[in-house]
Structures are given as C-alpha cells and as structure tokens.
Coordinates of C-alpha atoms and ligand atoms in Angstrom, one line a residue:
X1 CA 69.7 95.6 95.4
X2 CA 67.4 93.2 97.2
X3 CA 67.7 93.2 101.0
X4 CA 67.6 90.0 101.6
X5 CA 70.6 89.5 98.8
X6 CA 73.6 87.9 100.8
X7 CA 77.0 88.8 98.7
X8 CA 80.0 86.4 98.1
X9 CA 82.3 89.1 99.7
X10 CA 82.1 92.6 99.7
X11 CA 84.8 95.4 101.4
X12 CA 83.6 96.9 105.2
X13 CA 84.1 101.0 104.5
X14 CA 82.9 102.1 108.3
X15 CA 85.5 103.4 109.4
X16 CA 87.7 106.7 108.6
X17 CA 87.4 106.0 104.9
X18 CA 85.2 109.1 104.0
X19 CA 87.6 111.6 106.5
X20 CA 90.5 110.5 104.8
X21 CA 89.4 111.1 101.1
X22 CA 87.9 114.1 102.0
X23 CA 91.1 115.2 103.8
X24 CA 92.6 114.7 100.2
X25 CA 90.0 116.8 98.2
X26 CA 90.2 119.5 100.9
X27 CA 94.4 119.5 100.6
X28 CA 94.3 118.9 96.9
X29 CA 96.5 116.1 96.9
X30 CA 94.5 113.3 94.7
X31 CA 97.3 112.2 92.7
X32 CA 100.7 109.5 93.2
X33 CA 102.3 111.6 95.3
X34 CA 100.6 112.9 98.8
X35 CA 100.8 112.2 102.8
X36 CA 98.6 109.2 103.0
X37 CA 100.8 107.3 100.3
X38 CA 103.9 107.4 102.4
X39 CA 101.7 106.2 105.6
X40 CA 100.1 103.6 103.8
X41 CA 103.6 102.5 102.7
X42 CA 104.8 102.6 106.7
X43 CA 101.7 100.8 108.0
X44 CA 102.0 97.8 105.8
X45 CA 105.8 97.6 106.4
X46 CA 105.5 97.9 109.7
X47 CA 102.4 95.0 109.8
X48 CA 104.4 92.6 108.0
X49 CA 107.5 93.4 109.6
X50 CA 109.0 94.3 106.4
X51 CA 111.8 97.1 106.0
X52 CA 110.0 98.8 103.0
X53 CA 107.0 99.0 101.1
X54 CA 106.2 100.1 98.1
X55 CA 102.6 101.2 96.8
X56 CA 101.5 100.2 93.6
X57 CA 98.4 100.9 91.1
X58 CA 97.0 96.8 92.2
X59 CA 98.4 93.5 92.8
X60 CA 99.5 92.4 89.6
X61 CA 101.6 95.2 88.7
X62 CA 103.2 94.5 91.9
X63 CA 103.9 91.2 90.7
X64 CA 105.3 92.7 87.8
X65 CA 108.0 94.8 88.9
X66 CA 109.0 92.0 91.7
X67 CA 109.7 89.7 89.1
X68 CA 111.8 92.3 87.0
X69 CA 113.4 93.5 90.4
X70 CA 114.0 89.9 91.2
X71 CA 116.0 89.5 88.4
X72 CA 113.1 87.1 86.4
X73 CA 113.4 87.6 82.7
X74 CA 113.6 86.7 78.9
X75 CA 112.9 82.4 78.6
X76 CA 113.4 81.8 82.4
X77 CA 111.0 79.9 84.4
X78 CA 109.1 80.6 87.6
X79 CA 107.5 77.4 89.5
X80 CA 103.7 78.8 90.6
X81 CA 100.7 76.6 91.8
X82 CA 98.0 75.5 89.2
X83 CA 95.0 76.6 91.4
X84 CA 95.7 80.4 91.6
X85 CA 94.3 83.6 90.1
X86 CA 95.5 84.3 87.1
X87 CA 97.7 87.1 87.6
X88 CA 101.2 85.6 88.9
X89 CA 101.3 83.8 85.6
X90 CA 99.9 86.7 83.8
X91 CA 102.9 88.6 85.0
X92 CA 105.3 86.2 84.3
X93 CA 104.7 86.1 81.2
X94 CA 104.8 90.0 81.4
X95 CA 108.9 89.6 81.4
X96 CA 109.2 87.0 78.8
X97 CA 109.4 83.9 81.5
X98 CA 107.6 81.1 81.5
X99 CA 105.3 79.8 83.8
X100 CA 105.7 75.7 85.5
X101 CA 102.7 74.6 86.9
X102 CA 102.6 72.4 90.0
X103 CA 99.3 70.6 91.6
X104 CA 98.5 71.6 95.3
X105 CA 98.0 70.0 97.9
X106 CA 94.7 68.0 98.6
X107 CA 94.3 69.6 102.6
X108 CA 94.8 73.2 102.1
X109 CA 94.8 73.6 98.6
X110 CA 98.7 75.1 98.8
X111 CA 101.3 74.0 96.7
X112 CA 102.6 70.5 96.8
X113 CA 106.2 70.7 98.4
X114 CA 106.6 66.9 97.9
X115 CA 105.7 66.9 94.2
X116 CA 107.8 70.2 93.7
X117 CA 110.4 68.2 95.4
X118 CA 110.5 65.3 92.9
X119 CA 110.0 67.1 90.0
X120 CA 113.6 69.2 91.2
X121 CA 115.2 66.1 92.2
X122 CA 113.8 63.8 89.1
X123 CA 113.5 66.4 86.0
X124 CA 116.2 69.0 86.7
X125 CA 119.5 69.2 87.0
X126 CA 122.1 71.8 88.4
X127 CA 124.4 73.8 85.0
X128 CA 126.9 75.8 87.0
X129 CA 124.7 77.6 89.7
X130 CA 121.6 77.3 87.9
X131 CA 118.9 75.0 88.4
X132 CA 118.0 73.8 84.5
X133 CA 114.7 72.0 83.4
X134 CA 115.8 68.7 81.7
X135 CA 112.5 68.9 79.4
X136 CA 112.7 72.4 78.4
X137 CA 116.3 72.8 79.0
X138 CA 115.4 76.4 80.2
X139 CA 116.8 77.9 83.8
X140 CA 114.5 77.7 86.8
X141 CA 115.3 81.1 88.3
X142 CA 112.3 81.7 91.1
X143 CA 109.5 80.2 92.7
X144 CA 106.0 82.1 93.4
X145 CA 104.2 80.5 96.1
X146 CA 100.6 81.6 96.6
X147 CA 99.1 82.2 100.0
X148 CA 95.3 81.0 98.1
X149 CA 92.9 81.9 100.2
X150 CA 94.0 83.1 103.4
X151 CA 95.7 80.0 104.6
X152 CA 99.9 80.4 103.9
X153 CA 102.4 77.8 102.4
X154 CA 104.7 75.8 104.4
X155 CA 107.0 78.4 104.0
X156 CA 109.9 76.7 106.3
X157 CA 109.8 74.1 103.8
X158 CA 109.6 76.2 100.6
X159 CA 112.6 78.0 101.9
X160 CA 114.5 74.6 102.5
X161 CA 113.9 74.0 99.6
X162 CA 114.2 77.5 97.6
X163 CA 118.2 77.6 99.2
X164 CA 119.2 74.0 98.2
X165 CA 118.0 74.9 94.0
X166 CA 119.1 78.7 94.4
X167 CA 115.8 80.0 93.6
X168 CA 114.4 83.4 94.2
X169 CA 111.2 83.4 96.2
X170 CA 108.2 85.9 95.5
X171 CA 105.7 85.7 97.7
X172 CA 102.6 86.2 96.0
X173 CA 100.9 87.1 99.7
X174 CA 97.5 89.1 97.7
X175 CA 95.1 87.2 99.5
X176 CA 97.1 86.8 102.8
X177 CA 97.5 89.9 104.3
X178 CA 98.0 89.2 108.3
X179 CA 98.4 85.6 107.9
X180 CA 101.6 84.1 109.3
X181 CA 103.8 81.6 109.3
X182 CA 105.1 80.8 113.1
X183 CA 104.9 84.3 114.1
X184 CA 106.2 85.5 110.8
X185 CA 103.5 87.1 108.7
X186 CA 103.3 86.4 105.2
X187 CA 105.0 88.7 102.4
X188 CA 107.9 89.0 105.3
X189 CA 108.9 85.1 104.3
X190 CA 110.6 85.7 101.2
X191 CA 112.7 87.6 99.5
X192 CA 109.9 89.8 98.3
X193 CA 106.0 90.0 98.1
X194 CA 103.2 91.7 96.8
X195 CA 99.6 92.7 98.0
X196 CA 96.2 93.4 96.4
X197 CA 94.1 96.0 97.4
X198 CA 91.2 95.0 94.9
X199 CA 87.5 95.0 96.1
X200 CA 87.5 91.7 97.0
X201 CA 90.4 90.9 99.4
X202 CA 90.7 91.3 102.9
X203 CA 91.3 95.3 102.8
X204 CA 90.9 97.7 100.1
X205 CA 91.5 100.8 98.2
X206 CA 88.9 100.0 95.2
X207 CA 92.0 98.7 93.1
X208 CA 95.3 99.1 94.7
X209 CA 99.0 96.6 95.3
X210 CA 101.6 97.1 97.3
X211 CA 105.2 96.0 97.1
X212 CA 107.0 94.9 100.4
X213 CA 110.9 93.4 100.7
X214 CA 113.3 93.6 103.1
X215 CA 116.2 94.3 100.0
X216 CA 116.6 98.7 100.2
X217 CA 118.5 98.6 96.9
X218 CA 115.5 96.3 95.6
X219 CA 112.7 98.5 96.9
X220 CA 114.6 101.7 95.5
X221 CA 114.8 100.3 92.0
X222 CA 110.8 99.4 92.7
X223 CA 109.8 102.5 93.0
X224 CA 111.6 103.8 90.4
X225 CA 110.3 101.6 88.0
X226 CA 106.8 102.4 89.2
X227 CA 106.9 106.0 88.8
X228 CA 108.4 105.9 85.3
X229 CA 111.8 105.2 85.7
X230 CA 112.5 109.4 86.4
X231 CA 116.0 110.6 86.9
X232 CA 115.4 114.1 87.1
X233 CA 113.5 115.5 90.1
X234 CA 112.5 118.5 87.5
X235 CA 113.9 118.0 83.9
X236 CA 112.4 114.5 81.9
X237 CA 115.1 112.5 82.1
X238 CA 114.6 108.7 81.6
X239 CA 117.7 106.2 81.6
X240 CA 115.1 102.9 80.6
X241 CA 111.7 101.7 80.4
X242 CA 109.5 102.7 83.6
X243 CA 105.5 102.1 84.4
X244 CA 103.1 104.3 85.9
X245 CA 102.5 101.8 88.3
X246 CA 101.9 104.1 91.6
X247 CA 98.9 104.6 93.9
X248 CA 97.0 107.6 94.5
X249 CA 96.7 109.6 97.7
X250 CA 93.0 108.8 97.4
X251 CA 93.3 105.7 97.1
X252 CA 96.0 105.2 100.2
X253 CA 93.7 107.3 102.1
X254 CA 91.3 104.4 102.2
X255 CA 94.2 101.9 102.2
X256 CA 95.2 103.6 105.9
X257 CA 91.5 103.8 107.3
X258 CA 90.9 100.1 106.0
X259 CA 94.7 98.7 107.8
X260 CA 93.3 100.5 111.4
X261 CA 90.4 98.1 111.0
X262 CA 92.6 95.1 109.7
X263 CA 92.9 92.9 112.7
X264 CA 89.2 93.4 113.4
X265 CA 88.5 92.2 109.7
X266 CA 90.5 89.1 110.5
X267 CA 88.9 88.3 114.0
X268 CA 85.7 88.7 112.2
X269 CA 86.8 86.4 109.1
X270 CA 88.0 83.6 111.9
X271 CA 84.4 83.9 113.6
X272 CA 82.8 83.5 110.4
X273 CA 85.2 80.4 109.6
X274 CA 85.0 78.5 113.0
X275 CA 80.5 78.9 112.9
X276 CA 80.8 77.2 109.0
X277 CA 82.9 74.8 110.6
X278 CA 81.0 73.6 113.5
X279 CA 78.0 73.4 111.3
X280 CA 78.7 72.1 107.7
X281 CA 81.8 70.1 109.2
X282 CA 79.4 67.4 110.5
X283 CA 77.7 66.9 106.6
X284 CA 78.9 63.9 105.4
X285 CA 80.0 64.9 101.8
X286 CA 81.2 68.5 102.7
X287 CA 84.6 69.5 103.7
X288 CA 85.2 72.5 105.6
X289 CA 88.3 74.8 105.2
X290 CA 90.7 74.2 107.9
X291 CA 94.3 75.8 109.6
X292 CA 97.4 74.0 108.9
X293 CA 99.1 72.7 112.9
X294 CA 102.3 76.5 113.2
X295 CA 100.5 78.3 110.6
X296 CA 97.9 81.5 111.3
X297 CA 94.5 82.2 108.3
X298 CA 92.7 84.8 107.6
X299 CA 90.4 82.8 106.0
X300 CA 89.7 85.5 103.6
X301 CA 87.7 83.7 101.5
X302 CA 85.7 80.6 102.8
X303 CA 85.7 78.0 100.7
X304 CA 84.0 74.4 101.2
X305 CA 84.0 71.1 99.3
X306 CA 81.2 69.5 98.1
X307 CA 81.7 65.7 96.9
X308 CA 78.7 64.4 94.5
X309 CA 79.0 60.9 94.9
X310 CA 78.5 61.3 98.6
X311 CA 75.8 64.3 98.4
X312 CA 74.2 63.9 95.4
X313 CA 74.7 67.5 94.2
X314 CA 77.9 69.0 92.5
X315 CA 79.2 72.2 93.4
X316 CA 77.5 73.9 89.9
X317 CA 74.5 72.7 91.3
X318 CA 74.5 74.1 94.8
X319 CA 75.8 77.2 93.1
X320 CA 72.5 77.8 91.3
X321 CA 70.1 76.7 94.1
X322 CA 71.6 79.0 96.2
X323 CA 71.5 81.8 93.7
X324 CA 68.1 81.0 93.8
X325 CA 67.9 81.5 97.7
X326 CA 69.5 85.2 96.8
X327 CA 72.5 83.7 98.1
X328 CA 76.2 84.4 96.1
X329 CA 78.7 81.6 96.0
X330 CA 81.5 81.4 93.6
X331 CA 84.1 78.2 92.5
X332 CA 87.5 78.6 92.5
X333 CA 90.1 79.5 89.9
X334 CA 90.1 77.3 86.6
X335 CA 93.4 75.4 87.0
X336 CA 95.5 77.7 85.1
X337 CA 97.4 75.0 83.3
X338 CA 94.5 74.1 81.0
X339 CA 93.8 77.7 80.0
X340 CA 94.9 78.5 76.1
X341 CA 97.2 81.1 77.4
X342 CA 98.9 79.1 78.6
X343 CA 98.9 75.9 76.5
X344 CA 102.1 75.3 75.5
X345 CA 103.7 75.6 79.6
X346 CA 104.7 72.8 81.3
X347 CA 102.4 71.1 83.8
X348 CA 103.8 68.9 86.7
X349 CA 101.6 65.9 87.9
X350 CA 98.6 67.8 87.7
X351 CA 95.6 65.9 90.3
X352 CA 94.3 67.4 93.6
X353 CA 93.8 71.1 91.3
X354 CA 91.5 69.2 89.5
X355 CA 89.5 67.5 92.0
X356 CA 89.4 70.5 94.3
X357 CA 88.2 72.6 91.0
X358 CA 85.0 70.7 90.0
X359 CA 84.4 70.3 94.4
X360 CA 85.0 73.9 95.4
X361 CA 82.7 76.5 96.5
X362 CA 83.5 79.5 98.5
X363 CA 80.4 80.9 100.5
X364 CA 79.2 84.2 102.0
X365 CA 82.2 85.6 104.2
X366 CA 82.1 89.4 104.2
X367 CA 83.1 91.2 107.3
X368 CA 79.8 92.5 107.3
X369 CA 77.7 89.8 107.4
X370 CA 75.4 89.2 110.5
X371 CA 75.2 85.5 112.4
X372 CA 71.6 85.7 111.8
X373 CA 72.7 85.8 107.8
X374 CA 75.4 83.1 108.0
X375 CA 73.0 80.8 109.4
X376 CA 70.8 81.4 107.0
X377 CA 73.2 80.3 104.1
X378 CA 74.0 77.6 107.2
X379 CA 70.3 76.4 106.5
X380 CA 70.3 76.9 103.1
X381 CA 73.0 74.3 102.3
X382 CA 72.4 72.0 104.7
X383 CA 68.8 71.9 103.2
X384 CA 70.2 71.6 99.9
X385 CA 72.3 69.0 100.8
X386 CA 69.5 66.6 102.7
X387 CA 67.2 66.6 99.5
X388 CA 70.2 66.5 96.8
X389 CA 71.0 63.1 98.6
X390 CA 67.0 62.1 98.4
X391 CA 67.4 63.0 94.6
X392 CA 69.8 60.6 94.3
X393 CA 68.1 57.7 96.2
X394 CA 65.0 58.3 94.6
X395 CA 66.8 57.6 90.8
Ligands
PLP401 C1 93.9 89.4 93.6 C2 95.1 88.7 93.3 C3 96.2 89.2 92.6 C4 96.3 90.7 92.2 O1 95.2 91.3 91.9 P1 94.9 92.8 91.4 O2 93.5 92.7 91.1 O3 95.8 93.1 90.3 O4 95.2 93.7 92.6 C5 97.3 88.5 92.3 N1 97.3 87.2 92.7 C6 96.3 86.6 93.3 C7 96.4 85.1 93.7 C8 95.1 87.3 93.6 O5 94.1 86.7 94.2

C-alpha cells in the first residue's frame, strides 16, 4: 500500500498482541474455551462495571442472543434509530420481531427522545401491561438505543422513559466502548448490552462481540445459548436450539492486549477530535462532531458535516477529491428505513437521518495516525472547501 495512503480507521496492534497469541499456539489452546477467554470476559466486566460478560463470535450475534435473552420474540417490536448499522435490525429480525424506526437527533445524531416520546404518547396505547402499537396493533416489547459513533444517548432520559412504557432496554454500546453517561459507562445503562470487536471499532479481536448485563440468570442462559445450548458436560445432550456463538482463545488473546491499551486509544481518539475541531469548526459550511453537556465520547469515529448550499461541494464530492489526495473518508449508514429489507417496517417522522445522511462524512481517525497526517487531511479539506465555494461563484 502506498505510504502516503491515510486510512479511514484502522486497529493499533503494538502492544502484547503477538505474546498473547503466541502464548495460545505454544499452550495449544486456539479454540472457545481457553485462559484468555475468561480474562477477556473479567476485563470488560470490570471496565463497564458490569457483573458479567459474556464473549461472543462478533457484535451482532451478541445482539442476537440479548434480544432472545431479553425475552424479544415472534411479531414483537423493538424501537431502534434509523441512522445505525445494520445489524440491530438485522438481529431483530433474527427472532421474528419487527423493527420501528425513529429519526435522530439533528446535534449528535442519537435518537430523538422527544419524537419517541410523541409517537408513545400519540400512536400507542397501554393493553394490560403491554405497550401496543395502534397502527400495527403489535406489542412494543424493548427499545435498542445506539451509542452511533462514540457519543452515548441520553440515557437518563431513555430510562425515564423505558420504565413509564415497561420496555426492555438493549444497549446496543458496539461503537461505544469507554463512553459514559455521568460516570456510568455505556453497556452498564441498561438492562443488557452488546460490544463489537470487528476491525473497525475502537478495540479489536479481528471479528469478535461480547455480551455484558448485570442479570446472572440472564448471562447464564447467554452463554448457554452461545455454546450450543449443552447440557451435558461429556454426553451430547441438548434440551433446545443453541448457536456456536463463542470466541476463540486467540481471538480474546488480542481482545486482552487491545483492553490494556483501551484508555490510551480513547485519549488519542479525543486528541484527534478536539485538533478537527479547532480547525474545520471555523469553516462556514462544516459542522464538527461535538460532546453532549454530562455525557463522555470516544469519538470513535470522526464524523463531519458538509452543507452544499453553503460550500458548494456535497459530501460525495469531497469523498472523491479526497480519494484522490490518497485520503479515505466514508458516509454514514443508509437510513435503514428505506432499505428493501426492511420495506414494509414502520417509520416514525423520519427528517434529521436524512439530512445528516446526504451531509455526513467521517474522516481519518485511527489511533495511529500522526498530527503531521491529520493536518494534512486538515489542509486537504479546508482546500477543498475554499475552491468548491469559487466553483460555485464562478457558475
Ligand atoms: C459494528 C456494529 C455492530 C456489530 O458488528 P459485528 O461486525 O457483528 O461485530 C452492531 N451494531 C452497530 C451499530 C455496529 O456499528
């Protein structure tokens, strides 16, 4: 790869990585069951604050099992944002449920409390216990927030507002390890959450999830289910349906080397955050990622708004020239409501998803990358920016 390339976001492995996996290979224990698996689990616990932990194969078969541990099943519905990855619908659909849309916020791109809110108070009403949807006459049974980006959720409102409709919560913290809420960190502000491990987020184990909660019978019947629901320490006995759903020792083996450098990684991400701020937050046109007043980012993936009419340039178009510049940019998530999958779900007062869709770019952020890099992408867009805006004039 070219030298000068300057990647979107790519995993820091300098520290006790390689000594750990080669500690597995020299032991023999590669597989789901193995030392580093059961410190892995302790280490996240303990940094979330969380009474248990459960390792899984990656993020979205952690998702999986909470929902099914959760209680979330057959022709239920589960509130989740409309700007997300696509995986906590994806799951949700896993156990027959149905995914409801709801727009985010226009500041922090979270999801809209006030519009979930209305739609509770205007287009539900209470059967019994149960929270019902007035269009789909279905039951409302949980809620997955989505910590996008680093930055948490009000969670002190979600909660408020979780308790008065008798919802679950499932946190879906994947992109949010270390963030916090107050001093609580995310995946500890809920009933239960999942982490990612992929390549991409803020630690990894090349593909990896993790399960946490603070429910023992609920983590018990999670790791049940994710090692094939076995009743039988040595005859195959299986009372239902499991998944082989568990890490490997090699793979928690990078998990612990990568959580010994986790608060480092986030220092490092807040750096890189506060110099994109003090330099592309004076560009009239571009709006930098910000931290909600009580609440702690990782800003694990920077991610910057670029308006056209102001600029000149849309975010597609910036993406390209700074390909061209052998710097990688990506936009965010295609609001999930207007995918086919997912065509005939409902979709509440869908806006600010939208416009922060066709806006949004997320920039060069890695742990890894040097000052003398950053500013270059600094240069880069600010560059782009001055002549997009001559373009424009000159039409
Ligand atoms: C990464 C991610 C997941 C899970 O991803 P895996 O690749 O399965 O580990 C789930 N939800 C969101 C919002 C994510 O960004």
């Amino acid at each position: 790869m070219n030298d000068d390339f300057i990647p979107l976001s790519v995993p820091f492995l300098g520290g006790n990585e390689s000594r750990y996996v080669q500690e597995c290979i020299e032991t023999n224990w590669v597989s789901s069951v193995g030392d580093f698996v059961n410190r892995f689990e302790d280490m996240v616990a303990r940094y979330v604050g969380c009474s248990h932990a459960v390792a899984t194969v990656n993020g979205t078969a952690a998702l999986h099992i909470a929902l099914i541990v959760a209680g979330v099943g057959q022709d239920d519905e589960v509130i989740v944002p409309t700007l997300t990855f696509i995986a906590p619908a994806s799951a949700i659909r896993y156990v027959g449920a149905w995914p409801v849309f709801v727009d985010v916020e226009p500041v922090y791109f979270q999801l809209d409390l006030v519009k979930l809110r209305a739609f509770f108070e205007k287009s539900c009403h209470f059967e019994g216990d149960n929270l019902v949807n007035n269009d789909s006459n279905r039951r409302i049974k949980a809620i997955i927030p989505v910590h996008i980006l680093g930055h948490p959720v009000d969670m002190v409102e979600l909660n408020k507002l979780a308790r008065y409709y008798n919802l679950i919560v499932i946190e879906d913290a994947t992109e949010s390890l270390g963030a916090c809420c107050g001093d609580i960190k995310t995946g500890n502000l809920s009933s239960i959450a999942c982490f990612s491990f992929n390549g991409n987020k803020i630690i990894t184990t090349g593909g990896g999830g993790m399960i946490v909660t603070n429910n023992g019978s609920w983590a018990e019947r999670a790791r049940y289910l994710t090692t094939q629901a076995k009743d039988d320490p040595l005859e195959y006995i299986h009372n239902e349906i499991g998944y082989n759903y568990r890490l490997t020792n090699i793979q928690a083996a990078l998990g612990c080397a990568q959580m010994e450098q986790l608060d480092h990684f986030i220092a490092t991400k807040r750096q890189i955050a506060a110099r994109y701020q003090e330099h592309l937050g004076q560009i009239e046109g571009v709006t930098v990622a910000g931290e909600a007043p009580d609440r702690f980012s990782t800003f694990w993936l920077y991610t910057i708004l670029i308006d056209p009419t102001i600029t000149g340039i849309t975010s597609r178009q910036a993406l390209q020239s700074l390909a061209a510049h052998a710097v990688q940019t990506r936009p965010l998530w295609h609001p999930l409501y207007s995918l086919p999958p997912f065509s005939n779900c409902q979709a509440i007062d869908i806006v600010q998803a939208n416009h922060i869709y066709e806006r949004a770019l997320s920039i060069p952020c890695s742990v890894s990358l040097k000052p003398s890099e950053q500013m270059l992408v600094i240069e880069h867009i600010q560059q782009l920016i001055r002549t997009g805006g001559l373009c424009r004039k000159s039409t």
